[in-house]
CSV table of C-alpha atoms in Angstrom, one decimal:
chain,number,residue,atom,x,y,z
A,26,MET,CA,117.9,84.1,73.1
A,27,ALA,CA,114.8,85.4,74.4
A,28,SER,CA,113.2,88.5,72.7
A,29,THR,CA,111.4,90.9,75.1
A,30,SER,CA,108.9,93.3,74.0
A,31,LEU,CA,108.4,96.1,76.7
A,32,LEU,CA,106.2,99.0,77.7
A,33,LYS,CA,108.1,102.2,76.3
A,34,SER,CA,108.6,104.9,79.0
A,35,SER,CA,105.7,107.6,79.3
A,36,PRO,CA,106.3,111.3,80.2
A,37,VAL,CA,104.4,113.2,82.6
A,38,LEU,CA,100.8,114.1,81.8
A,39,ASP,CA,100.9,117.4,80.1
A,40,LYS,CA,98.0,119.7,81.8
A,41,SER,CA,96.3,120.3,78.5
A,42,GLU,CA,95.7,116.5,77.9
A,43,TRP,CA,93.3,116.3,80.6
A,44,VAL,CA,92.0,119.7,81.6
A,45,LYS,CA,89.3,119.8,78.9
A,46,GLY,CA,87.8,116.6,80.5
A,47,GLN,CA,88.3,114.3,77.6
A,48,SER,CA,90.0,111.2,77.6
A,49,ILE,CA,94.0,111.3,76.9
A,50,ARG,CA,93.8,108.7,74.1
A,51,GLN,CA,91.5,106.0,73.1
A,52,PRO,CA,92.5,103.0,74.9
A,53,SER,CA,95.3,100.6,73.2
A,54,VAL,CA,96.1,97.2,74.0
A,55,SER,CA,99.7,97.0,75.5
A,56,ILE,CA,100.7,93.4,75.7
A,57,LEU,CA,104.3,92.1,77.2
A,58,ARG,CA,105.7,89.1,75.6
A,59,CYS,CA,108.5,86.7,76.2
A,60,ASN,CA,108.9,84.7,72.9
A,61,SER,CA,111.6,81.9,72.3
A,62,SER,CA,113.4,82.6,68.8
A,63,THR,CA,113.9,78.8,68.5
A,64,ALA,CA,110.5,77.9,69.0
A,65,ALA,CA,108.5,81.3,67.3
A,66,ALA,CA,107.4,79.3,64.3
A,67,ALA,CA,106.5,76.4,66.2
A,68,ALA,CA,103.8,77.5,68.8
A,69,PRO,CA,102.6,80.7,70.4
A,70,SER,CA,104.4,82.0,73.5
A,71,ALA,CA,104.0,80.1,76.7
A,72,LEU,CA,103.9,83.6,78.5
A,73,SER,CA,101.7,86.4,77.4
A,74,ILE,CA,100.7,88.8,80.0
A,75,ARG,CA,98.2,91.6,79.5
A,76,ALA,CA,99.6,94.8,81.0
A,77,SER,CA,96.2,96.8,80.6
A,78,SER,CA,94.5,98.7,77.6
A,79,TYR,CA,95.1,101.7,79.5
A,80,ALA,CA,99.0,101.0,80.1
A,81,ASP,CA,100.4,103.9,79.0
A,82,GLU,CA,97.7,106.5,80.4
A,83,LEU,CA,98.4,104.7,83.8
A,84,VAL,CA,102.0,105.1,83.7
A,85,LYS,CA,101.6,109.1,82.8
A,86,THR,CA,99.2,109.4,85.7
A,87,ALA,CA,101.3,108.1,88.4
A,88,LYS,CA,104.2,110.1,87.3
A,89,THR,CA,102.0,113.2,87.0
A,90,VAL,CA,100.8,112.5,90.8
A,91,ALA,CA,104.4,111.6,91.9
A,92,SER,CA,106.0,115.0,90.5
A,93,PRO,CA,108.7,116.9,92.5
A,94,GLY,CA,107.5,119.1,95.2
A,95,ARG,CA,103.9,117.8,95.1
A,96,GLY,CA,101.8,115.5,97.0
A,97,ILE,CA,98.3,114.3,97.7
A,98,LEU,CA,95.5,116.3,99.3
A,99,ALA,CA,93.3,113.1,100.9
A,100,MET,CA,89.9,114.9,100.9
A,101,ASP,CA,88.0,111.7,100.6
A,102,GLU,CA,86.2,111.7,103.8
A,103,SER,CA,82.8,110.0,103.6
A,104,ASN,CA,79.7,112.0,104.7
A,105,ALA,CA,79.8,110.5,108.1
A,106,THR,CA,83.7,111.3,108.7
A,107,CYS,CA,83.2,115.0,106.8
A,108,GLY,CA,80.3,115.3,109.6
A,109,LYS,CA,82.8,114.5,112.3
A,110,ARG,CA,84.8,117.3,110.8
A,111,LEU,CA,82.1,119.6,110.6
A,112,ALA,CA,80.9,118.7,114.4
A,113,SER,CA,84.1,119.4,115.8
A,114,ILE,CA,83.7,123.2,114.6
A,115,GLY,CA,80.1,123.2,115.5
A,116,LEU,CA,78.4,122.6,112.1
A,117,GLU,CA,75.7,120.6,111.2
A,118,ASN,CA,76.5,117.5,108.8
A,119,THR,CA,74.4,119.1,105.8
A,120,GLU,CA,75.2,118.6,102.0
A,121,ALA,CA,75.5,122.4,102.0
A,122,ASN,CA,78.1,122.3,104.7
A,123,ARG,CA,80.1,119.7,103.4
A,124,GLN,CA,80.0,121.4,99.9
A,125,ALA,CA,81.1,124.9,101.4
A,126,TYR,CA,83.9,123.3,103.1
A,127,ARG,CA,85.0,121.2,99.9
A,128,THR,CA,84.9,124.4,98.0
A,129,LEU,CA,87.1,126.0,100.1
A,130,LEU,CA,89.6,123.6,100.0
A,131,VAL,CA,89.7,122.9,96.1
A,132,SER,CA,89.6,126.6,95.1
A,133,ALA,CA,92.2,127.6,97.2
A,134,PRO,CA,94.7,130.0,94.9
A,135,GLY,CA,98.0,128.4,93.7
A,136,LEU,CA,96.9,125.0,95.4
A,137,GLY,CA,98.3,123.0,92.4
A,138,ASN,CA,101.8,124.3,93.0
A,139,TYR,CA,102.1,122.0,95.8
A,140,ILE,CA,99.2,119.3,95.4
A,141,SER,CA,99.3,117.0,92.4
A,142,GLY,CA,96.0,114.8,93.1
A,143,ALA,CA,92.9,115.0,95.3
A,144,ILE,CA,91.0,112.0,96.7
A,145,LEU,CA,87.4,112.7,96.5
A,146,PHE,CA,84.5,111.0,98.1
A,147,GLU,CA,82.0,109.7,95.8
A,148,GLU,CA,79.5,112.5,96.5
A,149,THR,CA,82.5,115.1,96.2
A,150,LEU,CA,83.3,113.6,92.3
A,151,TYR,CA,79.8,114.4,91.0
A,152,GLN,CA,79.3,117.7,93.2
A,153,SER,CA,79.7,121.5,92.5
A,154,THR,CA,81.3,124.3,94.3
A,155,VAL,CA,78.9,126.6,96.0
A,156,ASP,CA,79.5,128.6,92.7
A,157,GLY,CA,78.2,126.0,90.6
A,158,LYS,CA,81.3,124.7,88.9
A,159,LYS,CA,82.0,121.2,88.9
A,160,ILE,CA,84.7,120.3,91.6
A,161,VAL,CA,86.3,118.1,88.8
A,162,ASP,CA,87.0,121.1,86.5
A,163,VAL,CA,88.3,123.2,89.3
A,164,LEU,CA,90.8,120.7,90.3
A,165,LYS,CA,92.1,120.4,86.8
A,166,GLU,CA,92.4,124.1,86.2
A,167,GLN,CA,94.7,124.0,89.4
A,168,GLY,CA,96.5,121.2,87.6
A,169,ILE,CA,95.6,118.7,90.1
A,170,VAL,CA,94.4,115.2,89.0
A,171,PRO,CA,91.1,113.9,90.5
A,172,GLY,CA,90.9,110.7,92.3
A,173,ILE,CA,88.1,108.6,94.1
A,174,LYS,CA,87.9,106.6,97.0
A,175,VAL,CA,86.5,103.1,95.9
A,176,ASP,CA,86.5,101.1,98.9
A,177,LYS,CA,83.1,100.4,101.1
A,178,GLY,CA,84.8,100.7,104.2
A,179,LEU,CA,86.0,98.1,107.0
A,180,VAL,CA,83.8,95.4,108.4
A,181,PRO,CA,84.6,92.5,111.1
A,182,LEU,CA,86.6,89.8,109.7
A,183,ALA,CA,84.9,86.6,111.0
A,184,GLY,CA,87.6,84.0,112.3
A,185,SER,CA,90.1,86.6,113.3
A,186,ASN,CA,91.0,88.4,116.6
A,187,ASP,CA,88.5,91.2,116.3
A,188,GLU,CA,90.2,92.1,113.1
A,189,SER,CA,88.8,93.9,110.0
A,190,TRP,CA,88.7,93.4,106.1
A,191,CYS,CA,87.8,95.9,103.7
A,192,GLN,CA,84.8,95.6,101.4
A,193,GLY,CA,83.8,96.8,98.0
A,194,LEU,CA,84.9,94.3,95.4
A,195,ASP,CA,81.5,93.9,94.3
A,196,GLY,CA,80.6,96.0,91.4
A,197,LEU,CA,84.0,97.6,91.4
A,198,ALA,CA,84.6,97.4,87.9
A,199,SER,CA,81.4,99.3,86.7
A,200,ARG,CA,81.9,101.9,89.3
A,201,SER,CA,85.4,102.4,88.5
A,202,ALA,CA,84.3,102.8,84.6
A,203,ALA,CA,81.6,105.4,85.8
A,204,TYR,CA,84.4,107.3,87.7
A,205,TYR,CA,86.9,107.4,84.9
A,206,GLU,CA,84.0,108.9,82.7
A,207,GLN,CA,83.1,111.6,85.5
A,208,GLY,CA,87.0,112.8,85.3
A,209,ALA,CA,88.9,110.4,88.1
A,210,ARG,CA,92.2,109.3,87.0
A,211,PHE,CA,93.2,107.3,90.2
A,212,ALA,CA,91.7,105.5,92.7
A,213,LYS,CA,92.2,104.6,96.5
A,214,TRP,CA,91.5,101.6,98.8
A,215,ARG,CA,92.1,101.6,102.3
A,216,THR,CA,92.8,98.6,104.3
A,217,VAL,CA,94.1,98.2,107.8
A,218,VAL,CA,96.2,95.9,110.2
A,219,SER,CA,96.1,96.1,113.8
A,220,ILE,CA,99.3,95.0,115.7
A,221,PRO,CA,97.7,94.9,119.2
A,222,ASN,CA,95.4,92.3,117.5
A,223,GLY,CA,97.8,90.4,116.1
A,224,PRO,CA,98.0,90.8,113.4
A,225,SER,CA,96.7,87.5,112.3
A,226,ALA,CA,98.1,85.6,109.1
A,227,LEU,CA,94.1,85.5,107.9
A,228,ALA,CA,94.2,89.2,108.5
A,229,VAL,CA,97.2,90.2,106.5
A,230,LYS,CA,96.2,87.9,103.6
A,231,GLU,CA,93.0,89.5,103.5
A,232,ALA,CA,94.4,92.7,103.6
A,233,ALA,CA,96.8,91.9,100.7
A,234,TRP,CA,94.5,90.2,98.5
A,235,GLY,CA,91.9,92.8,98.6
A,236,LEU,CA,94.2,95.3,97.6
A,237,ALA,CA,95.5,93.1,94.5
A,238,ARG,CA,92.1,92.5,93.4
A,239,TYR,CA,91.3,96.3,93.6
A,240,ALA,CA,94.3,97.4,92.0
A,241,ALA,CA,93.9,94.8,88.9
A,242,ILE,CA,90.0,95.9,88.4
A,243,SER,CA,91.0,99.6,88.8
A,244,GLN,CA,93.9,99.2,86.1
A,245,ASP,CA,91.5,97.4,83.8
A,246,ASN,CA,89.4,100.7,83.9
A,247,GLY,CA,91.8,103.4,83.4
A,248,LEU,CA,92.4,104.5,87.2
A,249,VAL,CA,95.8,104.3,88.8
A,250,PRO,CA,95.3,102.4,92.1
A,251,ILE,CA,96.9,103.7,95.2
A,252,VAL,CA,97.4,100.6,97.5
A,253,GLU,CA,96.9,101.4,101.1
A,254,PRO,CA,97.8,99.2,103.7
A,255,GLU,CA,97.8,101.0,106.8
A,256,ILE,CA,99.5,99.9,109.9
A,257,LEU,CA,97.5,101.4,112.4
A,258,LEU,CA,99.1,103.5,115.1
A,259,ASP,CA,97.4,101.9,118.0
A,260,GLY,CA,99.4,100.1,120.5
A,261,GLU,CA,102.2,100.4,123.0
A,262,HIS,CA,104.7,98.4,120.8
A,263,GLY,CA,108.2,99.9,119.9
A,264,ILE,CA,109.2,100.8,116.3
A,265,ASP,CA,110.9,97.5,115.7
A,266,ARG,CA,107.6,95.5,116.3
A,267,THR,CA,106.3,97.9,113.6
A,268,PHE,CA,109.1,97.4,111.5
A,269,GLU,CA,108.7,93.5,111.7
A,270,VAL,CA,104.8,93.7,111.0
A,271,ALA,CA,105.1,96.2,108.2
A,272,GLN,CA,107.8,93.9,106.7
A,273,LYS,CA,105.4,91.0,106.2
A,274,VAL,CA,102.3,93.0,105.3
A,275,TRP,CA,104.3,94.8,102.7
A,276,ALA,CA,105.9,91.5,101.5
A,277,GLU,CA,102.2,89.8,101.2
A,278,VAL,CA,100.8,93.0,99.4
A,279,PHE,CA,103.4,92.8,96.4
A,280,PHE,CA,103.2,89.1,96.1
A,281,TYR,CA,99.5,89.5,95.4
A,282,LEU,CA,100.0,92.2,93.3
A,283,ALA,CA,102.3,90.3,91.0
A,284,GLU,CA,99.6,87.1,91.3
A,285,ASN,CA,97.2,89.4,89.8
A,286,ASN,CA,99.2,91.0,87.0
A,287,VAL,CA,99.1,94.3,88.2
A,288,MET,CA,101.5,96.7,86.4
A,289,PHE,CA,103.9,98.3,89.3
A,290,GLU,CA,104.7,101.4,86.9
A,291,GLY,CA,101.2,102.0,87.2
A,292,ILE,CA,100.5,102.1,91.1
A,293,LEU,CA,101.1,104.3,93.8
A,294,LEU,CA,101.9,102.9,97.3
A,295,LYS,CA,100.4,104.9,100.4
A,296,PRO,CA,102.0,103.1,103.5
A,297,SER,CA,102.3,104.2,106.9
A,298,MET,CA,105.6,105.4,108.3
A,299,VAL,CA,107.7,103.1,110.5
A,300,THR,CA,106.8,104.5,113.7
A,301,PRO,CA,106.3,103.4,117.5
A,302,GLY,CA,102.9,102.7,118.6
A,303,ALA,CA,101.1,105.9,119.8
A,304,GLU,CA,101.1,104.8,123.3
A,305,CYS,CA,104.7,103.7,123.5
A,306,PRO,CA,106.6,105.7,126.0
A,307,VAL,CA,109.5,105.6,123.7
A,308,ARG,CA,109.1,108.1,120.9
A,309,ALA,CA,111.4,108.3,117.8
A,310,THR,CA,113.1,111.0,116.2
A,311,PRO,CA,112.3,112.1,112.3
A,312,GLN,CA,115.9,110.7,111.8
A,313,GLN,CA,114.9,107.3,113.3
A,314,VAL,CA,111.5,107.4,111.6
A,315,ALA,CA,113.5,107.9,108.2
A,316,GLU,CA,115.9,105.3,108.5
A,317,TYR,CA,113.5,102.6,109.5
A,318,THR,CA,111.0,103.4,107.1
A,319,LEU,CA,113.5,104.0,104.3
A,320,SER,CA,115.3,100.6,104.9
A,321,LEU,CA,111.9,98.7,104.9
A,322,LEU,CA,110.9,100.5,101.5
A,323,LYS,CA,114.5,99.3,100.2
A,324,ARG,CA,113.7,95.6,101.2
A,325,ARG,CA,110.4,95.6,99.9
A,326,ILE,CA,109.1,98.1,97.2
A,327,PRO,CA,110.6,97.7,93.5
A,328,PRO,CA,111.9,100.7,92.3
A,329,SER,CA,109.4,100.6,89.5
A,330,VAL,CA,106.7,101.8,91.8
A,331,PRO,CA,106.8,105.5,90.9
A,332,GLY,CA,105.6,107.3,94.0
A,333,ILE,CA,105.5,106.5,97.9
A,334,MET,CA,102.7,108.8,99.1
A,335,PHE,CA,102.8,108.2,103.1
A,336,LEU,CA,99.8,108.6,105.3
A,337,SER,CA,100.0,110.7,108.5
A,338,GLY,CA,97.8,108.3,110.5
A,339,GLY,CA,97.2,110.6,113.5
A,340,GLN,CA,100.7,112.5,113.7
A,341,SER,CA,100.5,116.0,114.3
A,342,GLU,CA,100.8,118.4,111.3
A,343,VAL,CA,104.5,119.1,112.0
A,344,GLU,CA,105.4,115.7,112.8
A,345,ALA,CA,104.3,114.2,109.5
A,346,THR,CA,106.1,116.9,107.9
A,347,LEU,CA,109.5,116.6,109.9
A,348,ASN,CA,109.3,112.9,109.3
A,349,LEU,CA,108.8,113.1,105.5
A,350,ASN,CA,111.5,115.8,105.5
A,351,ALA,CA,114.1,113.3,107.0
A,352,MET,CA,113.5,110.8,104.4
A,353,ASN,CA,114.2,113.2,101.6
A,354,GLN,CA,117.6,114.3,102.7
A,355,ALA,CA,119.0,111.9,100.4
A,356,PRO,CA,117.9,110.6,96.4
A,357,ASN,CA,115.4,107.7,96.7
A,358,PRO,CA,114.4,105.4,93.9
A,359,TRP,CA,110.9,106.5,94.0
A,360,HIS,CA,109.1,109.9,94.8
A,361,VAL,CA,108.7,109.9,98.6
A,362,SER,CA,105.9,112.1,99.3
A,363,PHE,CA,102.7,112.6,101.2
A,364,SER,CA,98.8,111.8,100.9
A,365,TYR,CA,97.7,113.6,104.1
A,366,ALA,CA,94.1,114.4,105.4
A,367,ARG,CA,94.1,115.6,108.7
A,368,ALA,CA,97.7,116.5,108.6
A,369,LEU,CA,96.8,119.1,106.0
A,370,GLN,CA,93.3,120.4,107.0
A,371,ASN,CA,93.4,120.3,110.8
A,372,THR,CA,94.4,123.9,111.1
A,373,CYS,CA,92.5,125.0,108.2
A,374,LEU,CA,89.3,123.5,109.3
A,375,LYS,CA,89.7,125.3,112.7
A,376,THR,CA,90.7,128.5,111.0
A,377,TRP,CA,87.4,128.6,108.9
A,378,GLY,CA,85.1,127.6,111.7
A,379,GLY,CA,82.1,127.7,109.4
A,380,ALA,CA,82.4,131.5,108.7
A,381,ALA,CA,82.3,133.0,105.3
A,382,GLU,CA,84.6,135.7,106.5
A,383,ASN,CA,87.5,133.1,107.6
A,384,VAL,CA,87.4,131.4,104.2
A,385,GLU,CA,90.8,133.4,103.0
A,386,ALA,CA,92.5,132.8,106.3
A,387,ALA,CA,91.4,129.2,106.2
A,388,GLN,CA,92.8,128.7,102.6
A,389,GLN,CA,95.9,130.5,103.5
A,390,ALA,CA,96.4,128.0,106.5
A,391,LEU,CA,95.9,125.0,104.0
A,392,LEU,CA,98.4,126.5,101.7
A,393,THR,CA,100.8,127.0,104.5
A,394,ARG,CA,100.6,123.2,105.3
A,395,ALA,CA,100.6,122.3,101.6
A,396,LYS,CA,103.9,124.3,101.0
A,397,ALA,CA,105.5,122.8,104.1
A,398,ASN,CA,105.0,119.3,102.8
A,399,SER,CA,106.0,120.3,99.3
A,400,LEU,CA,109.4,121.7,101.1
A,401,ALA,CA,109.6,118.3,102.8
A,402,GLN,CA,109.4,116.4,99.7
A,403,LEU,CA,112.2,118.4,98.5
A,404,GLY,CA,114.1,117.8,101.6
A,405,LYS,CA,114.0,121.6,102.4
A,406,TYR,CA,111.7,121.9,105.2
A,407,THR,CA,113.2,123.6,108.4
A,408,GLY,CA,110.0,123.6,110.7
A,409,GLU,CA,110.8,127.2,111.7
A,410,GLY,CA,107.8,129.6,112.4
A,411,GLU,CA,105.2,126.4,113.2
A,412,SER,CA,102.5,127.2,115.6
A,413,ASP,CA,101.7,125.4,118.6
A,414,GLU,CA,98.6,124.0,117.2
A,415,ALA,CA,100.4,122.6,114.4
A,416,LYS,CA,102.4,120.6,116.7
A,417,GLU,CA,99.3,118.8,118.3
A,418,GLY,CA,99.1,115.1,117.9
A,419,MET,CA,96.0,113.9,116.3
A,420,PHE,CA,95.7,110.3,117.2
A,421,VAL,CA,92.5,109.0,118.4
A,422,LYS,CA,92.7,105.7,120.0
A,423,GLY,CA,90.4,103.2,117.9
A,424,TYR,CA,89.7,106.0,115.5
A,425,VAL,CA,86.8,104.6,112.8
A,426,TYR,CA,86.7,106.7,109.3
């Protein structure tokens, strides 16, 4: 009879454990072993899997981010992408303007009631607010776990059908260690698959392998990896084609995560919802999106994964919230929630317009969207009282981050 030593269940992080900017505990090695009792005296175990020296902490962090009624604010726009946001309201892309906007977001009163984690860009992780407080500390005071975007963006994938791959593995271990010291407790790596361009087997395998290597490196350095295999909305294909492609991509991703000894209890998945292509004439209802997406999750995602934090991918603010709400009408094995960027910030940004006198109104717009998605995570969102602006789609064909 084989004897098995497993990781103990870990509770959600107590705010006091990390608010002061201290490590939760000194790393301790956690090892999973399977030993045959008949051969125990003869030889070492044939199977010894190193989970991570941060194993317990990773599980706690993941559970904290995947806590009821809360989701992630993806404010990790690169300086170039943040510049596009600022340009849309007539502001120049300067560090001062980026700082002002980020200050507005993280200091919104009561944001932590609805937001459990915030993904930051590298500049933001080391940045202070306009009042001189470290942004990381402001988030912690709100009860929000700081995270960090670690990939280096998409570049053309040679030998593919005009597809891309995500770079950034070089130097990732040392960067991740530095981000941990700065206060980050989770990471994000986004790669994409394009349905109109294939997707080719090469592009799918490259996306899955890159995500798996990133995830293993992140866990080794104390960061919970958000695994983000985005199926782009671009295309005229129907929802069945999206389902088919996502089924293949998710299978490949989790195969390589296992190959790289990634601990599933210490990751978060950030997938696209299963929807028709943005240019498909046949649209799907929230109930259809929920049915397809949950069916795919049940086929492909182990229940040990704590949270499924969906991206909005160009959906309107209301559409993204309605779809999330539809997925939470019955209990799920995972925490099914959100990790939205534009679907949380669009109205907020336009309300602010770069004017100091509009900060309070802009923060209220952010809180309105955050609360709506909090309700959707609990399956209690009704969609009543939403503005026309919140219903406007945000898809941009060929959008580059």
